[in-house]
Each structure stands twice: as C-alpha cells, then as structure tokens.
Amino acid sequence: MKKFLSILLCLMLLMSSAALAETTLNGGEDRHISIEEADPNDPIDGVSPVTGRNLDDVAAQYWQNGFTGQAKTGRYLPVLVQIDNSDGGIGYNSDGKVTGYRAPWGVEYADVIYEAPLYRDGVTRLTFLFSDVIPSAVGPCRSARLFHAWLREEWDCCFAYYGQQEYTATNVNAEFKALGAVEKGILFPGTVAEMDSNPWKQYYEDYNELHDVVKPHHISANVAAMSTLIPASFEPANHTWLFTDDELDGDDAEDIYVNWGVGGNRMYNSILEWNEDDECYERYMLNANSKGKETLYASQRRFGFNPETPVTFNNIIVQFTKMEWARVDAPVPTVLGEGNADYFMNGKHMSGVWQRKDMTSRTVFYDEEGEEIKLQRGRTLIIVMDYESDNRSVSYE
C-alpha cells in the first residue's frame, strides 16, 4: 500500500510539474524596472543597423537582379509594407482545402515583422520592414490603420500600402497630413483617386492570374522600384538597435504560444519553436478549420519554393500595450509612454519594459536591469499585444 501511495505521489508531482511548465506572460504587472534612458546608437560602418549583420555577407547571400537595399547601395533607406494576414496566411476552408494562396511573398527578405490586432475578435495584420535587402515583389499588400501610420513615423521611412481606414476617429490620410508625412514624398498608397497620375502605379501588380492568389489577397508591390522614387535629399531617422553575439541570460523558452482569439479566430494563433541547430525560432500557425484539429502548417508559402518552409526569427519581442477600439475594425493602441515587454532569444526568455517618448522617437526596449536590450544578429518579430483582453495571451515553456 505504501509503495502504491509513493508511486501515486510521484505521478501527481510529475503532473503538477508538467502543468507548471508553461508560463503565461503578465503584460499588465508592475515590473519595478527603473530605466536608464538610452541615447541614439551610432551606426557601424558595414553593419546593418536593423539586423546587426555584416552587409557584405548579406549581399553575397541574398542578392538578386532587380533588388536594392543598404547591402547593395550602402544607403540606409528602410521601407515599410502593409501585408495581409487573412486566415493566418494559410487560406484553408472548413473542409481543409486550399482556397487560394494567402501566405506572404517576399517575407524571406523582411528584416523586421510586426504583428498587431486588426479586429477586436482576434484577426491580425502584418507589417514588413525591409532595409538590408529590398525585393521586387512583396505581398499581399493591404490597407493601413492608425497604428501603421504611427509605425511609419517611428521609423521615418517610406511606406507602401493598398488602401487606408478613413473613419472620422481613425482617418489614416488625415493622420499622415497632421504628422507631415505627405509632404516628404515617401508615401505610396495604392488606391488613391489620383492613382493614374502617380509614378508608382506601375509598381503595383495583380498576382491573381499569375500565381493563383485570390482577391483581395492579390496585390504585389515592387518596393525595390518604389524606393527609387524617394527624394535623394530624404534621410530617415536613426533607428539603430544594439546587437550582441552573447546569448540571452534568462529562463528556458523552447516553445512560444501566441494566442489572439478563440473559436474560429484561433487560426491566427501561432507557435514559435526553437531550432537549436539553426539557432532560430520557426513560426507555425494553428489552423482551426482543419476538421476541428489543431494542425501545424508552415506560415510561409513562397511561389516556386517548398510550401512547408517556415519563417524564422532570431529575436521575438512581445510589446504589451493598452488597446482601445473606435470600431470593431479600428484599433487605437497606446504607442507612447511606457509598457511591459518580453524577449525571446537563443531559446531563452527575459522580461523588460519599452518606452517611446513621442511620435518622432523610436521605441526603445529595455532589459530587466533597465538598460537597452541587445538583440541577436538577424531577423526580429515584434508582437504588439493588448494585455487587457481575456482572449489574448502569450505563454512559453
């Protein structure tokens, strides 16, 4: 009897231990971190200010005809592109059949990817930032919200987007004018009334017939060509990050679970799995429409490439913020001030905070000691998460 009780106790301890293995981040807690406000970082010759990679190495590895970017020209000229994420970029219907390719193309060249809420129920949208390499085809290009206008202001870069929200409380056009972005000549909207007279019209292409993508997920932007229209006098703001070759000192985090919604909107939920051999996190989607099963699908489907190739990241940043809604499809996140942030690198996790002083300032991410975080060299995913929602969470184990 005693032996049975001992075995039972061991099993209970093991089950309890397994249950406690997954940690959910608390985006609203007071972390009592006193920050040492960071000054702008000096760019390093030959090193990307966005990825920390050697630009000569980037050029040798990724170069293709028709592309541009700092690795080719030596000029720092980042470009933001608004990207569709319908159905989590998978495009499967309720029977598990493909309804048309929706996964982003050109994603393998993005240096930074932002994911943020688009609808209150958990639908998200992506924003790609290209700097080291700017490709000739990126899509599906979609519409912008206020957050994306504020993101452009932070990077002070050119911005390609196909449509914009124009409600009174969330009018993107009005916001661009108020911020002075229109007069800089670095906005490339794809659906404006005077589109025919604009020189960038020719650089928006319809991929519906060429690559079997369905409308409205069919617009491709030749951002490499668009970037040549930027005035020679334009100089983006300094957004240089800090980088290190040392590993993050934190607790283990081999699997990260990003939960945006429940029910049908679970298709926007993703898993980031640590690949120790390649030293990166691989991003996969949870498809809620595959006959009720939570099936992993690669989040990337590049034309002419293996559709199961996952998108990978060297840095994952979860930026917690308060999210208000002017309408169900009109998010108004808090982007100024301070909030909590969490970091995942090298299979490790660390808590910290973020700060952005004003619209023309960059968002600075600080570690648990209050110093600016040093990123790993490579690609970064920034997840903008509203911490007050009961249906959203980020956890890891």
Short mmCIF file of C-alpha atoms in Angstrom, two decimals:
data_model
loop_
_atom_site.label_atom_id
_atom_site.label_comp_id
_atom_site.label_asym_id
_atom_site.label_seq_id
_atom_site.Cartn_x
_atom_site.Cartn_y
_atom_site.Cartn_z
CA MET A 1 0.00 0.00 0.00
CA LYS A 2 2.82 2.39 0.92
CA LYS A 3 4.55 1.59 -2.37
CA PHE A 4 1.35 2.36 -4.27
CA LEU A 5 0.93 5.67 -2.45
CA SER A 6 4.54 6.58 -3.19
CA ILE A 7 4.08 5.88 -6.89
CA LEU A 8 0.80 7.85 -6.88
CA LEU A 9 2.51 10.78 -5.16
CA CYS A 10 5.32 10.75 -7.72
CA LEU A 11 2.83 10.74 -10.57
CA MET A 12 0.95 13.65 -9.01
CA LEU A 13 4.19 15.61 -8.62
CA LEU A 14 5.14 14.91 -12.22
CA MET A 15 1.71 16.03 -13.44
CA SER A 16 1.88 19.15 -11.29
CA SER A 17 5.36 19.90 -12.58
CA ALA A 18 4.21 19.48 -16.18
CA ALA A 19 1.23 21.76 -15.57
CA LEU A 20 3.50 24.45 -14.18
CA ALA A 21 5.96 24.20 -17.08
CA GLU A 22 4.01 26.63 -19.25
CA THR A 23 4.37 30.27 -18.18
CA THR A 24 1.92 32.96 -19.27
CA LEU A 25 3.32 36.47 -19.58
CA ASN A 26 1.72 39.19 -17.48
CA GLY A 27 1.61 42.28 -19.66
CA GLY A 28 -0.07 44.48 -17.06
CA GLU A 29 2.04 43.83 -13.98
CA ASP A 30 4.26 46.45 -12.37
CA ARG A 31 7.79 45.21 -13.00
CA HIS A 32 9.52 47.91 -10.94
CA ILE A 33 12.20 48.45 -13.59
CA SER A 34 14.00 51.78 -13.41
CA ILE A 35 15.29 52.52 -16.89
CA GLU A 36 18.42 54.37 -17.88
CA GLU A 37 17.11 56.30 -20.88
CA ALA A 38 19.10 55.34 -23.95
CA ASP A 39 20.69 57.82 -26.31
CA PRO A 40 20.58 57.21 -30.08
CA ASN A 41 23.01 54.47 -31.09
CA ASP A 42 25.77 55.21 -33.58
CA PRO A 43 25.57 53.17 -36.81
CA ILE A 44 28.62 50.99 -37.51
CA ASP A 45 30.14 51.07 -40.99
CA GLY A 46 29.41 47.87 -42.90
CA VAL A 47 26.94 46.61 -40.29
CA SER A 48 23.17 46.71 -40.67
CA PRO A 49 21.52 49.00 -38.08
CA VAL A 50 18.39 46.82 -38.30
CA THR A 51 19.74 43.25 -38.20
CA GLY A 52 23.33 43.65 -36.96
CA ARG A 53 24.53 41.55 -39.90
CA ASN A 54 27.60 42.25 -42.00
CA LEU A 55 26.20 43.93 -45.09
CA ASP A 56 28.77 42.37 -47.42
CA ASP A 57 27.71 38.93 -46.21
CA VAL A 58 24.05 39.81 -46.78
CA ALA A 59 24.77 40.95 -50.33
CA ALA A 60 26.67 37.76 -51.09
CA GLN A 61 23.91 35.53 -49.72
CA TYR A 62 20.68 37.16 -50.87
CA TRP A 63 21.37 39.24 -53.95
CA GLN A 64 19.10 39.03 -56.98
CA ASN A 65 18.54 41.16 -60.07
CA GLY A 66 16.07 43.98 -59.55
CA PHE A 67 16.67 44.16 -55.83
CA THR A 68 18.06 47.10 -53.90
CA GLY A 69 18.72 47.89 -50.24
CA GLN A 70 21.55 49.00 -47.98
CA ALA A 71 23.59 45.87 -48.72
CA LYS A 72 23.74 46.96 -52.37
CA THR A 73 23.72 50.76 -52.31
CA GLY A 74 25.23 51.49 -48.90
CA ARG A 75 22.35 53.90 -48.28
CA TYR A 76 20.16 53.27 -45.23
CA LEU A 77 16.63 53.59 -46.61
CA PRO A 78 14.13 51.29 -44.83
CA VAL A 79 10.72 50.58 -46.37
CA LEU A 80 7.53 49.53 -44.57
CA VAL A 81 4.93 47.46 -46.44
CA GLN A 82 1.45 46.68 -45.16
CA ILE A 83 0.78 42.94 -45.50
CA ASP A 84 -2.35 40.80 -45.41
CA ASN A 85 -2.69 38.03 -42.84
CA SER A 86 -6.19 36.71 -43.62
CA ASP A 87 -6.84 33.29 -42.10
CA GLY A 88 -3.37 33.41 -40.60
CA GLY A 89 -1.83 33.39 -44.08
CA ILE A 90 -2.93 29.82 -44.74
CA GLY A 91 -6.11 30.03 -46.82
CA TYR A 92 -7.85 26.76 -45.90
CA ASN A 93 -11.63 26.49 -45.83
CA SER A 94 -13.81 24.46 -43.42
CA ASP A 95 -13.11 21.25 -45.38
CA GLY A 96 -9.36 21.68 -45.04
CA LYS A 97 -8.99 22.50 -48.75
CA VAL A 98 -6.84 25.31 -50.10
CA THR A 99 -8.95 28.32 -51.09
CA GLY A 100 -6.08 30.19 -52.72
CA TYR A 101 -2.61 31.11 -51.61
CA ARG A 102 -2.64 33.83 -48.99
CA ALA A 103 0.73 33.46 -47.32
CA PRO A 104 3.04 36.45 -47.79
CA TRP A 105 5.63 36.52 -50.55
CA GLY A 106 8.89 38.40 -50.15
CA VAL A 107 8.76 37.58 -46.44
CA GLU A 108 12.17 35.90 -46.51
CA TYR A 109 13.79 39.32 -47.09
CA ALA A 110 11.97 41.19 -44.30
CA ASP A 111 14.29 42.31 -41.52
CA VAL A 112 11.53 43.11 -39.03
CA ILE A 113 7.93 41.89 -38.97
CA TYR A 114 5.23 43.45 -36.80
CA GLU A 115 2.03 41.59 -35.94
CA ALA A 116 -0.80 43.62 -34.39
CA PRO A 117 -4.59 43.32 -33.93
CA LEU A 118 -6.77 44.40 -36.83
CA TYR A 119 -10.19 43.36 -35.48
CA ARG A 120 -11.36 43.15 -31.89
CA ASP A 121 -12.13 39.42 -32.28
CA GLY A 122 -8.52 38.40 -32.92
CA VAL A 123 -7.81 38.98 -36.62
CA THR A 124 -4.30 40.36 -37.07
CA ARG A 125 -2.33 42.16 -39.77
CA LEU A 126 1.39 42.16 -40.56
CA THR A 127 3.80 44.95 -41.39
CA PHE A 128 7.14 44.12 -43.04
CA LEU A 129 10.20 46.32 -42.78
CA PHE A 130 12.89 45.91 -45.45
CA SER A 131 16.29 47.54 -45.15
CA ASP A 132 19.25 45.24 -45.83
CA VAL A 133 17.60 43.87 -48.98
CA ILE A 134 14.55 45.42 -50.66
CA PRO A 135 12.90 42.90 -53.03
CA SER A 136 10.97 43.49 -56.23
CA ALA A 137 7.79 41.62 -55.18
CA VAL A 138 6.08 41.80 -51.78
CA GLY A 139 2.52 40.94 -50.88
CA PRO A 140 -0.33 40.57 -50.41
CA CYS A 141 -0.29 44.36 -49.97
CA ARG A 142 -3.28 45.60 -47.91
CA SER A 143 -4.69 48.63 -46.11
CA ALA A 144 -3.28 50.68 -43.23
CA ARG A 145 -4.64 51.66 -39.82
CA LEU A 146 -3.61 54.40 -37.38
CA PHE A 147 -1.02 52.15 -35.74
CA HIS A 148 0.74 51.68 -39.06
CA ALA A 149 0.86 55.44 -39.64
CA TRP A 150 2.46 55.81 -36.22
CA LEU A 151 4.87 52.99 -37.01
CA ARG A 152 5.94 54.80 -40.17
CA GLU A 153 6.53 57.92 -38.11
CA GLU A 154 8.74 55.98 -35.70
CA TRP A 155 11.00 54.67 -38.48
CA ASP A 156 10.53 57.83 -40.56
CA CYS A 157 10.69 55.72 -43.71
CA CYS A 158 8.76 55.24 -46.93
CA PHE A 159 5.55 53.23 -46.71
CA ALA A 160 3.67 51.12 -49.29
CA TYR A 161 0.03 50.29 -48.51
CA TYR A 162 -3.06 49.40 -50.54
CA GLY A 163 -5.95 51.34 -49.02
CA GLN A 164 -6.45 53.01 -45.66
CA GLN A 165 -9.07 53.45 -42.97
CA GLU A 166 -10.90 56.78 -43.23
CA TYR A 167 -13.38 56.82 -40.35
CA THR A 168 -13.55 60.13 -38.50
CA ALA A 169 -11.76 58.81 -35.42
CA THR A 170 -9.21 56.72 -37.33
CA ASN A 171 -8.55 58.59 -40.55
CA VAL A 172 -5.15 57.50 -41.80
CA ASN A 173 -4.96 60.17 -44.52
CA ALA A 174 -5.66 62.90 -42.00
CA GLU A 175 -3.05 61.47 -39.65
CA PHE A 176 -0.39 61.39 -42.36
CA LYS A 177 -1.12 65.04 -43.15
CA ALA A 178 -1.04 66.06 -39.49
CA LEU A 179 2.29 64.30 -38.99
CA GLY A 180 3.83 65.88 -42.09
CA ALA A 181 4.45 62.56 -43.86
CA VAL A 182 2.63 63.54 -47.07
CA GLU A 183 4.95 66.40 -47.94
CA LYS A 184 8.05 64.20 -47.64
CA GLY A 185 7.22 62.28 -50.82
CA ILE A 186 7.72 58.87 -49.22
CA LEU A 187 4.13 57.52 -49.16
CA PHE A 188 3.00 55.06 -51.85
CA PRO A 189 -0.76 54.48 -51.41
CA GLY A 190 -2.23 52.06 -53.91
CA THR A 191 -5.88 53.15 -54.08
CA VAL A 192 -5.89 56.97 -54.08
CA ALA A 193 -8.18 58.78 -56.52
CA GLU A 194 -5.28 60.35 -58.40
CA MET A 195 -3.53 56.99 -58.75
CA ASP A 196 -3.29 57.19 -62.55
CA SER A 197 -1.08 60.27 -62.38
CA ASN A 198 1.28 58.86 -59.76
CA PRO A 199 4.59 57.34 -60.91
CA TRP A 200 4.34 54.36 -58.55
CA LYS A 201 1.10 52.99 -60.06
CA GLN A 202 3.09 50.77 -62.40
CA TYR A 203 4.78 49.11 -59.42
CA TYR A 204 1.57 47.57 -58.05
CA GLU A 205 0.89 44.26 -59.82
CA ASP A 206 -2.09 41.90 -59.92
CA TYR A 207 -0.97 38.40 -58.91
CA ASN A 208 -4.42 36.80 -59.21
CA GLU A 209 -3.88 35.13 -62.58
CA LEU A 210 -0.10 34.75 -62.43
CA HIS A 211 0.15 32.93 -59.13
CA ASP A 212 -3.33 31.61 -58.25
CA VAL A 213 -3.93 34.02 -55.38
CA VAL A 214 -7.49 35.08 -54.63
CA LYS A 215 -8.86 38.62 -54.37
CA PRO A 216 -8.43 40.74 -52.29
CA HIS A 217 -5.15 38.98 -51.47
CA HIS A 218 -3.67 39.52 -54.94
CA ILE A 219 -1.76 42.81 -54.95
CA SER A 220 2.03 42.69 -55.13
CA ALA A 221 4.24 45.73 -54.57
CA ASN A 222 7.57 46.22 -56.31
CA VAL A 223 9.09 48.06 -53.36
CA ALA A 224 12.59 47.99 -54.85
CA ALA A 225 11.34 50.11 -57.75
CA MET A 226 9.26 52.32 -55.46
CA SER A 227 12.29 53.09 -53.33
CA THR A 228 13.99 54.66 -56.35
CA LEU A 229 11.29 57.37 -56.30
CA ILE A 230 12.32 58.57 -52.84
CA PRO A 231 13.88 62.04 -52.99
CA ALA A 232 17.68 61.96 -52.85
CA SER A 233 17.56 64.56 -50.08
CA PHE A 234 15.41 62.36 -47.82
CA GLU A 235 17.23 60.94 -44.80
CA PRO A 236 15.40 58.56 -42.43
CA ALA A 237 15.70 58.96 -38.68
CA ASN A 238 18.38 56.99 -36.84
CA HIS A 239 16.74 53.77 -35.61
CA THR A 240 19.91 51.77 -34.91
CA TRP A 241 19.49 48.87 -32.46
CA LEU A 242 22.16 47.30 -30.28
CA PHE A 243 23.39 43.77 -31.04
CA THR A 244 25.48 41.15 -29.31
CA ASP A 245 26.97 37.74 -30.03
CA ASP A 246 26.42 36.66 -26.42
CA GLU A 247 23.43 34.53 -25.52
CA LEU A 248 20.49 35.93 -23.56
CA ASP A 249 20.70 35.22 -19.84
CA GLY A 250 17.19 34.06 -18.94
CA ASP A 251 14.92 31.09 -18.32
CA ASP A 252 14.35 28.38 -20.93
CA ALA A 253 11.81 29.12 -23.67
CA GLU A 254 11.78 26.48 -26.39
CA ASP A 255 8.14 26.92 -27.43
CA ILE A 256 6.22 30.22 -27.53
CA TYR A 257 2.42 30.24 -27.90
CA VAL A 258 0.81 33.41 -29.28
CA ASN A 259 -2.96 33.38 -28.74
CA TRP A 260 -5.04 36.07 -30.47
CA GLY A 261 -8.54 34.68 -30.19
CA VAL A 262 -10.89 31.78 -29.55
CA GLY A 263 -13.20 29.74 -31.77
CA GLY A 264 -12.74 30.32 -35.48
CA ASN A 265 -10.21 33.06 -34.87
CA ARG A 266 -7.80 30.58 -33.36
CA MET A 267 -6.43 30.33 -36.91
CA TYR A 268 -4.41 33.48 -36.11
CA ASN A 269 -2.72 31.77 -33.18
CA SER A 270 0.87 30.76 -33.77
CA ILE A 271 3.65 28.71 -32.26
CA LEU A 272 7.31 29.65 -32.36
CA GLU A 273 9.56 26.64 -31.91
CA TRP A 274 13.23 26.92 -31.03
CA ASN A 275 15.52 25.23 -33.57
CA GLU A 276 18.77 24.65 -31.73
CA ASP A 277 20.69 23.52 -34.80
CA ASP A 278 19.90 26.67 -36.80
CA GLU A 279 19.72 28.91 -33.71
CA CYS A 280 16.39 30.48 -34.59
CA TYR A 281 12.69 30.31 -33.81
CA GLU A 282 10.47 28.76 -36.50
CA ARG A 283 6.95 30.19 -36.82
CA TYR A 284 3.98 27.91 -37.44
CA MET A 285 0.25 28.57 -37.48
CA LEU A 286 -2.58 26.77 -35.70
CA ASN A 287 -5.28 26.09 -38.27
CA ALA A 288 -8.65 25.95 -36.51
CA ASN A 289 -10.52 24.97 -39.69
CA SER A 290 -8.88 21.62 -40.31
CA LYS A 291 -11.85 19.46 -39.21
CA GLY A 292 -11.52 20.64 -35.62
CA LYS A 293 -7.91 19.55 -35.34
CA GLU A 294 -5.09 21.83 -34.29
CA THR A 295 -2.78 21.11 -37.19
CA LEU A 296 0.56 22.82 -37.67
CA TYR A 297 1.15 24.47 -41.01
CA ALA A 298 4.14 26.45 -42.09
CA SER A 299 3.27 30.14 -42.13
CA GLN A 300 5.13 30.79 -45.37
CA ARG A 301 4.16 29.75 -48.88
CA ARG A 302 6.60 31.23 -51.36
CA PHE A 303 5.89 30.85 -55.07
CA GLY A 304 8.18 28.24 -56.57
CA PHE A 305 9.54 27.19 -53.18
CA ASN A 306 8.74 24.46 -50.69
CA PRO A 307 5.40 25.50 -49.10
CA GLU A 308 6.43 23.93 -45.80
CA THR A 309 9.43 26.21 -45.34
CA PRO A 310 8.86 28.06 -42.04
CA VAL A 311 9.53 31.71 -41.37
CA THR A 312 12.39 32.06 -38.87
CA PHE A 313 13.39 34.71 -36.35
CA ASN A 314 16.41 35.36 -34.16
CA ASN A 315 14.56 37.75 -31.87
CA ILE A 316 10.96 37.71 -30.62
CA ILE A 317 9.73 40.84 -28.84
CA VAL A 318 6.29 40.96 -27.21
CA GLN A 319 5.29 44.60 -26.77
CA PHE A 320 2.34 44.87 -24.42
CA THR A 321 0.04 47.85 -24.81
CA LYS A 322 -3.42 49.11 -23.95
CA MET A 323 -5.73 48.69 -26.93
CA GLU A 324 -8.84 50.81 -27.44
CA TRP A 325 -11.31 50.38 -30.30
CA ALA A 326 -13.05 53.15 -32.25
CA ARG A 327 -14.92 50.35 -34.06
CA VAL A 328 -14.57 46.58 -34.19
CA ASP A 329 -12.10 47.03 -37.06
CA ALA A 330 -10.46 50.24 -35.84
CA PRO A 331 -7.75 49.57 -33.24
CA VAL A 332 -6.20 52.50 -31.37
CA PRO A 333 -3.22 51.16 -29.40
CA THR A 334 -1.19 53.15 -26.92
CA VAL A 335 2.21 53.60 -28.55
CA LEU A 336 3.62 56.47 -26.48
CA GLY A 337 4.80 56.28 -22.88
CA GLU A 338 5.92 53.03 -21.28
CA GLY A 339 4.78 49.44 -21.05
CA ASN A 340 5.95 45.90 -20.47
CA ALA A 341 7.99 43.93 -22.98
CA ASP A 342 9.26 40.36 -23.11
CA TYR A 343 12.14 38.97 -25.15
CA PHE A 344 12.93 35.54 -26.58
CA MET A 345 16.37 34.78 -27.98
CA ASN A 346 18.62 31.71 -28.10
CA GLY A 347 15.83 29.60 -26.61
CA LYS A 348 15.71 31.88 -23.55
CA HIS A 349 13.26 34.42 -22.11
CA MET A 350 13.71 37.72 -20.30
CA SER A 351 11.22 40.33 -19.05
CA GLY A 352 11.64 44.07 -19.50
CA VAL A 353 9.87 47.28 -20.49
CA TRP A 354 9.54 49.58 -23.51
CA GLN A 355 9.47 53.35 -23.83
CA ARG A 356 8.61 55.75 -26.65
CA LYS A 357 8.70 59.44 -25.81
CA ASP A 358 6.90 60.96 -28.79
CA MET A 359 5.87 60.26 -32.38
CA THR A 360 9.30 61.06 -33.81
CA SER A 361 11.10 58.85 -31.27
CA ARG A 362 11.95 55.18 -31.70
CA THR A 363 10.54 52.60 -29.32
CA VAL A 364 13.41 51.59 -27.02
CA PHE A 365 13.28 48.15 -25.42
CA TYR A 366 14.93 47.75 -22.02
CA ASP A 367 16.02 44.63 -20.14
CA GLU A 368 15.30 43.73 -16.52
CA GLU A 369 18.22 45.91 -15.40
CA GLY A 370 16.78 48.97 -17.15
CA GLU A 371 19.40 49.05 -19.91
CA GLU A 372 18.63 48.93 -23.64
CA ILE A 373 18.31 45.31 -24.72
CA LYS A 374 20.94 43.90 -27.05
CA LEU A 375 19.45 41.79 -29.82
CA GLN A 376 20.86 38.78 -31.61
CA ARG A 377 22.02 39.41 -35.16
CA GLY A 378 19.27 38.57 -37.60
CA ARG A 379 15.51 38.93 -38.06
CA THR A 380 13.09 40.26 -35.43
CA LEU A 381 9.39 39.62 -34.85
CA ILE A 382 7.55 42.24 -32.77
CA ILE A 383 4.17 41.13 -31.45
CA VAL A 384 2.01 44.07 -30.35
CA MET A 385 -0.28 42.51 -27.75
CA ASP A 386 -3.16 44.18 -25.89
CA TYR A 387 -2.75 42.96 -22.32
CA GLU A 388 -6.30 43.77 -21.12
CA SER A 389 -8.07 41.26 -23.39
CA ASP A 390 -9.20 37.98 -21.81
CA ASN A 391 -8.91 36.17 -25.15
CA ARG A 392 -5.29 37.05 -25.88
CA SER A 393 -2.12 35.80 -24.28
CA VAL A 394 1.49 34.83 -24.84
CA SER A 395 2.95 31.87 -22.98
CA TYR A 396 6.06 29.72 -23.23
CA GLU A 397 7.66 26.55 -21.96
#
